[in-house]
mmCIF file with all atom_site columns, C-alpha atoms and ligand atoms in Angstrom:
data_model
loop_
_atom_site.group_PDB
_atom_site.id
_atom_site.type_symbol
_atom_site.label_atom_id
_atom_site.label_alt_id
_atom_site.label_comp_id
_atom_site.label_asym_id
_atom_site.label_entity_id
_atom_site.label_seq_id
_atom_site.pdbx_PDB_ins_code
_atom_site.Cartn_x
_atom_site.Cartn_y
_atom_site.Cartn_z
_atom_site.occupancy
_atom_site.B_iso_or_equiv
_atom_site.pdbx_formal_charge
_atom_site.auth_seq_id
_atom_site.auth_comp_id
_atom_site.auth_asym_id
_atom_site.auth_atom_id
_atom_site.pdbx_PDB_model_num
ATOM   1   C  CA  . MET A 1 1   ? 0.000  0.000  0.000   1.00 91.00 ? 1   MET A CA  1
ATOM   2   C  CA  . TYR A 1 2   ? 1.278  3.439  -0.970  1.00 96.00 ? 2   TYR A CA  1
ATOM   3   C  CA  . TYR A 1 3   ? 0.434  6.720  0.710   1.00 98.00 ? 3   TYR A CA  1
ATOM   4   C  CA  . CYS A 1 4   ? 0.031  10.154 -0.822  1.00 98.00 ? 4   CYS A CA  1
ATOM   5   C  CA  . GLU A 1 5   ? 3.230  12.210 -0.575  1.00 97.00 ? 5   GLU A CA  1
ATOM   6   C  CA  . ILE A 1 6   ? 1.126  15.275 0.167   1.00 97.00 ? 6   ILE A CA  1
ATOM   7   C  CA  . CYS A 1 7   ? -1.707 14.205 2.478   1.00 98.00 ? 7   CYS A CA  1
ATOM   8   C  CA  . LYS A 1 8   ? -0.813 10.592 3.463   1.00 98.00 ? 8   LYS A CA  1
ATOM   9   C  CA  . LYS A 1 9   ? -4.094 9.112  2.214   1.00 98.00 ? 9   LYS A CA  1
ATOM   10  C  CA  . PRO A 1 10  ? -3.915 5.829  0.249   1.00 98.00 ? 10  PRO A CA  1
ATOM   11  C  CA  . ALA A 1 11  ? -2.303 6.572  -3.099  1.00 98.00 ? 11  ALA A CA  1
ATOM   12  C  CA  . ASP A 1 12  ? -1.770 5.490  -6.677  1.00 96.00 ? 12  ASP A CA  1
ATOM   13  C  CA  . LYS A 1 13  ? 1.511  5.512  -8.524  1.00 97.00 ? 13  LYS A CA  1
ATOM   14  C  CA  . HIS A 1 14  ? 1.809  8.495  -10.849 1.00 98.00 ? 14  HIS A CA  1
ATOM   15  C  CA  . HIS A 1 15  ? 4.392  8.611  -13.652 1.00 98.00 ? 15  HIS A CA  1
ATOM   16  C  CA  . ILE A 1 16  ? 5.844  12.139 -13.577 1.00 98.00 ? 16  ILE A CA  1
ATOM   17  C  CA  . ILE A 1 17  ? 6.859  11.737 -17.217 1.00 98.00 ? 17  ILE A CA  1
ATOM   18  C  CA  . PHE A 1 18  ? 3.845  9.927  -18.618 1.00 97.00 ? 18  PHE A CA  1
ATOM   19  C  CA  . LYS A 1 19  ? 4.469  6.579  -20.256 1.00 96.00 ? 19  LYS A CA  1
ATOM   20  C  CA  . SER A 1 20  ? 2.918  8.044  -23.428 1.00 96.00 ? 20  SER A CA  1
ATOM   21  C  CA  . GLU A 1 21  ? 5.744  10.616 -23.465 1.00 96.00 ? 21  GLU A CA  1
ATOM   22  C  CA  . GLY A 1 22  ? 8.433  7.975  -23.088 1.00 95.00 ? 22  GLY A CA  1
ATOM   23  C  CA  . GLY A 1 23  ? 8.451  8.000  -19.269 1.00 97.00 ? 23  GLY A CA  1
ATOM   24  C  CA  . GLN A 1 24  ? 10.222 4.959  -17.827 1.00 97.00 ? 24  GLN A CA  1
ATOM   25  C  CA  . ASP A 1 25  ? 9.417  2.716  -14.894 1.00 97.00 ? 25  ASP A CA  1
ATOM   26  C  CA  . PHE A 1 26  ? 11.965 3.649  -12.241 1.00 98.00 ? 26  PHE A CA  1
ATOM   27  C  CA  . PRO A 1 27  ? 11.699 5.154  -8.756  1.00 97.00 ? 27  PRO A CA  1
ATOM   28  C  CA  . LEU A 1 28  ? 12.542 8.767  -9.635  1.00 98.00 ? 28  LEU A CA  1
ATOM   29  C  CA  . ASN A 1 29  ? 9.717  8.854  -12.193 1.00 98.00 ? 29  ASN A CA  1
ATOM   30  C  CA  . PHE A 1 30  ? 7.143  7.765  -9.613  1.00 98.00 ? 30  PHE A CA  1
ATOM   31  C  CA  . LYS A 1 31  ? 5.124  10.001 -7.377  1.00 98.00 ? 31  LYS A CA  1
ATOM   32  C  CA  . TYR A 1 32  ? 2.544  8.550  -5.019  1.00 98.00 ? 32  TYR A CA  1
ATOM   33  C  CA  . LEU A 1 33  ? -0.658 10.553 -4.996  1.00 98.00 ? 33  LEU A CA  1
ATOM   34  C  CA  . CYS A 1 34  ? -4.166 10.035 -3.626  1.00 98.00 ? 34  CYS A CA  1
ATOM   35  C  CA  . PRO A 1 35  ? -7.058 10.376 -6.129  1.00 97.00 ? 35  PRO A CA  1
ATOM   36  C  CA  . GLU A 1 36  ? -7.504 14.066 -5.298  1.00 97.00 ? 36  GLU A CA  1
ATOM   37  C  CA  . HIS A 1 37  ? -3.806 14.975 -5.544  1.00 98.00 ? 37  HIS A CA  1
ATOM   38  C  CA  . HIS A 1 38  ? -3.476 12.774 -8.629  1.00 98.00 ? 38  HIS A CA  1
ATOM   39  C  CA  . ARG A 1 39  ? -6.440 13.448 -10.901 1.00 97.00 ? 39  ARG A CA  1
ATOM   40  C  CA  . GLY A 1 40  ? -8.196 16.235 -9.048  1.00 96.00 ? 40  GLY A CA  1
ATOM   41  C  CA  . ARG A 1 41  ? -8.069 19.979 -9.646  1.00 95.00 ? 41  ARG A CA  1
ATOM   42  C  CA  . ILE A 1 42  ? -4.662 20.287 -7.917  1.00 93.00 ? 42  ILE A CA  1
ATOM   43  C  CA  . GLY A 1 43  ? -3.252 17.130 -9.477  1.00 97.00 ? 43  GLY A CA  1
ATOM   44  C  CA  . PRO A 1 44  ? -0.696 16.981 -12.317 1.00 97.00 ? 44  PRO A CA  1
ATOM   45  C  CA  . HIS A 1 45  ? -3.201 15.610 -14.851 1.00 97.00 ? 45  HIS A CA  1
ATOM   46  C  CA  . LYS A 1 46  ? -5.503 18.614 -14.455 1.00 96.00 ? 46  LYS A CA  1
ATOM   47  C  CA  . ASN A 1 47  ? -3.108 21.310 -13.304 1.00 94.00 ? 47  ASN A CA  1
ATOM   48  C  CA  . GLU A 1 48  ? -0.361 22.132 -15.799 1.00 92.00 ? 48  GLU A CA  1
ATOM   49  C  CA  . LYS A 1 49  ? 1.621  24.170 -13.273 1.00 92.00 ? 49  LYS A CA  1
ATOM   50  C  CA  . ILE A 1 50  ? 1.752  21.337 -10.723 1.00 95.00 ? 50  ILE A CA  1
ATOM   51  C  CA  . ASN A 1 51  ? 2.708  18.996 -13.545 1.00 96.00 ? 51  ASN A CA  1
ATOM   52  C  CA  . LEU A 1 52  ? 5.588  21.295 -14.466 1.00 95.00 ? 52  LEU A CA  1
ATOM   53  C  CA  . ILE A 1 53  ? 6.722  21.648 -10.829 1.00 95.00 ? 53  ILE A CA  1
ATOM   54  C  CA  . TYR A 1 54  ? 6.899  17.856 -10.389 1.00 97.00 ? 54  TYR A CA  1
ATOM   55  C  CA  . ARG A 1 55  ? 8.920  17.589 -13.581 1.00 97.00 ? 55  ARG A CA  1
ATOM   56  C  CA  . ILE A 1 56  ? 11.398 20.267 -12.539 1.00 96.00 ? 56  ILE A CA  1
ATOM   57  C  CA  . GLU A 1 57  ? 11.774 18.515 -9.161  1.00 96.00 ? 57  GLU A CA  1
ATOM   58  C  CA  . MET A 1 58  ? 12.412 15.183 -10.870 1.00 98.00 ? 58  MET A CA  1
ATOM   59  C  CA  . GLN A 1 59  ? 14.994 16.707 -13.188 1.00 98.00 ? 59  GLN A CA  1
ATOM   60  C  CA  . GLU A 1 60  ? 16.784 18.316 -10.201 1.00 97.00 ? 60  GLU A CA  1
ATOM   61  C  CA  . LYS A 1 61  ? 16.848 14.971 -8.383  1.00 98.00 ? 61  LYS A CA  1
ATOM   62  C  CA  . LEU A 1 62  ? 18.359 13.334 -11.472 1.00 98.00 ? 62  LEU A CA  1
ATOM   63  C  CA  . TYR A 1 63  ? 21.142 15.938 -11.605 1.00 98.00 ? 63  TYR A CA  1
ATOM   64  C  CA  . GLU A 1 64  ? 21.797 15.472 -7.854  1.00 98.00 ? 64  GLU A CA  1
ATOM   65  C  CA  . LEU A 1 65  ? 21.945 11.714 -8.273  1.00 98.00 ? 65  LEU A CA  1
ATOM   66  C  CA  . LEU A 1 66  ? 24.265 11.963 -11.295 1.00 98.00 ? 66  LEU A CA  1
ATOM   67  C  CA  . PRO A 1 67  ? 26.794 14.726 -10.587 1.00 98.00 ? 67  PRO A CA  1
ATOM   68  C  CA  . LEU A 1 68  ? 29.465 13.471 -13.024 1.00 98.00 ? 68  LEU A CA  1
ATOM   69  C  CA  . GLU A 1 69  ? 29.573 14.297 -16.724 1.00 98.00 ? 69  GLU A CA  1
ATOM   70  C  CA  . PHE A 1 70  ? 29.638 10.671 -17.918 1.00 98.00 ? 70  PHE A CA  1
ATOM   71  C  CA  . TYR A 1 71  ? 28.432 7.311  -16.622 1.00 98.00 ? 71  TYR A CA  1
ATOM   72  C  CA  . THR A 1 72  ? 28.714 3.731  -17.802 1.00 98.00 ? 72  THR A CA  1
ATOM   73  C  CA  . LEU A 1 73  ? 25.617 1.619  -18.409 1.00 98.00 ? 73  LEU A CA  1
ATOM   74  C  CA  . ASP A 1 74  ? 26.291 -0.467 -15.271 1.00 98.00 ? 74  ASP A CA  1
ATOM   75  C  CA  . LYS A 1 75  ? 26.686 2.564  -13.082 1.00 98.00 ? 75  LYS A CA  1
ATOM   76  C  CA  . LEU A 1 76  ? 23.495 4.176  -14.452 1.00 98.00 ? 76  LEU A CA  1
ATOM   77  C  CA  . SER A 1 77  ? 21.596 0.950  -13.955 1.00 98.00 ? 77  SER A CA  1
ATOM   78  C  CA  . LEU A 1 78  ? 22.733 0.823  -10.330 1.00 98.00 ? 78  LEU A CA  1
ATOM   79  C  CA  . LEU A 1 79  ? 22.170 4.485  -9.462  1.00 98.00 ? 79  LEU A CA  1
ATOM   80  C  CA  . LEU A 1 80  ? 18.791 4.807  -11.188 1.00 98.00 ? 80  LEU A CA  1
ATOM   81  C  CA  . ASP A 1 81  ? 17.560 1.383  -10.040 1.00 98.00 ? 81  ASP A CA  1
ATOM   82  C  CA  . ILE A 1 82  ? 16.767 0.305  -13.599 1.00 98.00 ? 82  ILE A CA  1
ATOM   83  C  CA  . ASN A 1 83  ? 17.685 -3.259 -14.557 1.00 97.00 ? 83  ASN A CA  1
ATOM   84  C  CA  . PRO A 1 84  ? 20.587 -3.498 -17.034 1.00 98.00 ? 84  PRO A CA  1
ATOM   85  C  CA  . ASN A 1 85  ? 18.486 -4.762 -19.966 1.00 98.00 ? 85  ASN A CA  1
ATOM   86  C  CA  . HIS A 1 86  ? 15.954 -1.997 -19.545 1.00 97.00 ? 86  HIS A CA  1
ATOM   87  C  CA  . MET A 1 87  ? 18.782 0.537  -19.117 1.00 98.00 ? 87  MET A CA  1
ATOM   88  C  CA  . LYS A 1 88  ? 20.362 -0.733 -22.330 1.00 98.00 ? 88  LYS A CA  1
ATOM   89  C  CA  . ARG A 1 89  ? 17.094 -0.152 -24.210 1.00 97.00 ? 89  ARG A CA  1
ATOM   90  C  CA  . ILE A 1 90  ? 16.829 3.394  -22.846 1.00 97.00 ? 90  ILE A CA  1
ATOM   91  C  CA  . LEU A 1 91  ? 20.418 4.181  -23.839 1.00 98.00 ? 91  LEU A CA  1
ATOM   92  C  CA  . ASN A 1 92  ? 20.049 2.543  -27.233 1.00 96.00 ? 92  ASN A CA  1
ATOM   93  C  CA  . SER A 1 93  ? 19.470 5.799  -29.118 1.00 95.00 ? 93  SER A CA  1
ATOM   94  C  CA  . LEU A 1 94  ? 22.227 7.716  -27.299 1.00 98.00 ? 94  LEU A CA  1
ATOM   95  C  CA  . LYS A 1 95  ? 25.819 8.163  -28.366 1.00 98.00 ? 95  LYS A CA  1
ATOM   96  C  CA  . ARG A 1 96  ? 28.346 6.181  -26.378 1.00 97.00 ? 96  ARG A CA  1
ATOM   97  C  CA  . TYR A 1 97  ? 31.500 8.180  -25.722 1.00 98.00 ? 97  TYR A CA  1
ATOM   98  C  CA  . LYS A 1 98  ? 34.868 6.820  -24.631 1.00 97.00 ? 98  LYS A CA  1
ATOM   99  C  CA  . GLU A 1 99  ? 33.967 7.730  -21.021 1.00 97.00 ? 99  GLU A CA  1
ATOM   100 C  CA  . GLY A 1 100 ? 30.430 6.324  -21.202 1.00 98.00 ? 100 GLY A CA  1
ATOM   101 C  CA  . TYR A 1 101 ? 27.079 8.041  -21.687 1.00 98.00 ? 101 TYR A CA  1
ATOM   102 C  CA  . LYS A 1 102 ? 26.763 11.775 -21.290 1.00 98.00 ? 102 LYS A CA  1
ATOM   103 C  CA  . THR A 1 103 ? 24.700 12.594 -18.196 1.00 98.00 ? 103 THR A CA  1
ATOM   104 C  CA  . SER A 1 104 ? 22.873 15.524 -19.779 1.00 98.00 ? 104 SER A CA  1
ATOM   105 C  CA  . GLU A 1 105 ? 21.771 13.301 -22.691 1.00 98.00 ? 105 GLU A CA  1
ATOM   106 C  CA  . VAL A 1 106 ? 20.668 10.516 -20.364 1.00 98.00 ? 106 VAL A CA  1
ATOM   107 C  CA  . ILE A 1 107 ? 18.617 12.941 -18.271 1.00 98.00 ? 107 ILE A CA  1
ATOM   108 C  CA  . PHE A 1 108 ? 17.084 14.553 -21.376 1.00 98.00 ? 108 PHE A CA  1
ATOM   109 C  CA  . LYS A 1 109 ? 16.040 11.085 -22.517 1.00 98.00 ? 109 LYS A CA  1
ATOM   110 C  CA  . LEU A 1 110 ? 14.609 10.121 -19.109 1.00 98.00 ? 110 LEU A CA  1
ATOM   111 C  CA  . MET A 1 111 ? 12.637 13.382 -19.091 1.00 98.00 ? 111 MET A CA  1
ATOM   112 C  CA  . GLY A 1 112 ? 10.847 12.228 -22.271 1.00 97.00 ? 112 GLY A CA  1
ATOM   113 C  CA  . ASN A 1 113 ? 13.265 13.958 -24.674 1.00 97.00 ? 113 ASN A CA  1
ATOM   114 C  CA  . ASN A 1 114 ? 12.624 17.257 -22.999 1.00 95.00 ? 114 ASN A CA  1
ATOM   115 C  CA  . SER A 1 115 ? 14.264 19.597 -20.538 1.00 95.00 ? 115 SER A CA  1
ATOM   116 C  CA  . TYR A 1 116 ? 12.455 21.716 -18.014 1.00 93.00 ? 116 TYR A CA  1
ATOM   117 C  CA  . THR A 1 117 ? 13.662 25.016 -16.651 1.00 87.00 ? 117 THR A CA  1
ATOM   118 C  CA  . GLU A 1 118 ? 12.639 27.347 -13.848 1.00 82.00 ? 118 GLU A CA  1
ATOM   119 C  CA  . GLU A 1 119 ? 12.084 29.886 -16.638 1.00 81.00 ? 119 GLU A CA  1
ATOM   120 C  CA  . SER A 1 120 ? 9.332  27.758 -18.153 1.00 77.00 ? 120 SER A CA  1
ATOM   121 C  CA  . LEU A 1 121 ? 7.625  27.862 -14.766 1.00 78.00 ? 121 LEU A CA  1
ATOM   122 C  CA  . ILE A 1 122 ? 7.946  31.659 -14.554 1.00 79.00 ? 122 ILE A CA  1
ATOM   123 C  CA  . GLU A 1 123 ? 6.669  32.042 -18.129 1.00 76.00 ? 123 GLU A CA  1
ATOM   124 C  CA  . PHE A 1 124 ? 3.835  29.733 -17.254 1.00 72.00 ? 124 PHE A CA  1
ATOM   125 C  CA  . SER A 1 125 ? 2.906  31.812 -14.185 1.00 71.00 ? 125 SER A CA  1
ATOM   126 C  CA  . LEU A 1 126 ? 2.945  35.009 -16.256 1.00 70.00 ? 126 LEU A CA  1
ATOM   127 C  CA  . CYS A 1 127 ? 0.676  33.447 -18.890 1.00 69.00 ? 127 CYS A CA  1
ATOM   128 C  CA  . ALA A 1 128 ? -1.655 32.272 -16.158 1.00 63.00 ? 128 ALA A CA  1
ATOM   129 C  CA  . ILE A 1 129 ? -1.887 35.805 -14.752 1.00 61.00 ? 129 ILE A CA  1
ATOM   130 C  CA  . GLU A 1 130 ? -2.694 37.218 -18.207 1.00 57.00 ? 130 GLU A CA  1
ATOM   131 C  CA  . LEU A 1 131 ? -5.584 34.753 -18.443 1.00 48.00 ? 131 LEU A CA  1
HETATM 132 ZN ZN1 . ZN  B 2 .   ? -3.271 13.418 -1.297  1.00 76.59 ? 1   ZN  B ZN1 1
HETATM 133 ZN ZN1 . ZN  B 2 .   ? -0.793 9.985  -13.075 1.00 76.59 ? 2   ZN  B ZN1 1
#
């Protein structure tokens, strides 16, 4: 049984990067949310700003977890808690350098071939105010 990270009620597993966007099954892509905090008005499926905040948080956690510029497949598999075969499939489309895989490219891929910035959040807030 999982509990909501916000209110501690029984929760479902939310994929921060949706599977439809190329989100992978691994702990950093999961957020446990009760029905209200998941699919309600203040949940990431209904609230674009919350969705963006969770994604920026996830991206920050990835950069904290992977402070070096390059990692090998084995090391990524271990640190991200993704089994080696699955990790191999994720890395399939990325360039392998002499030192391994480039962290920024791995994170971009894990974020659904996207990168999120604080600026996008500020722009989003400004747009929301204009509305
Ligand atoms: Zn909740
Ligand atoms: Zn969800």
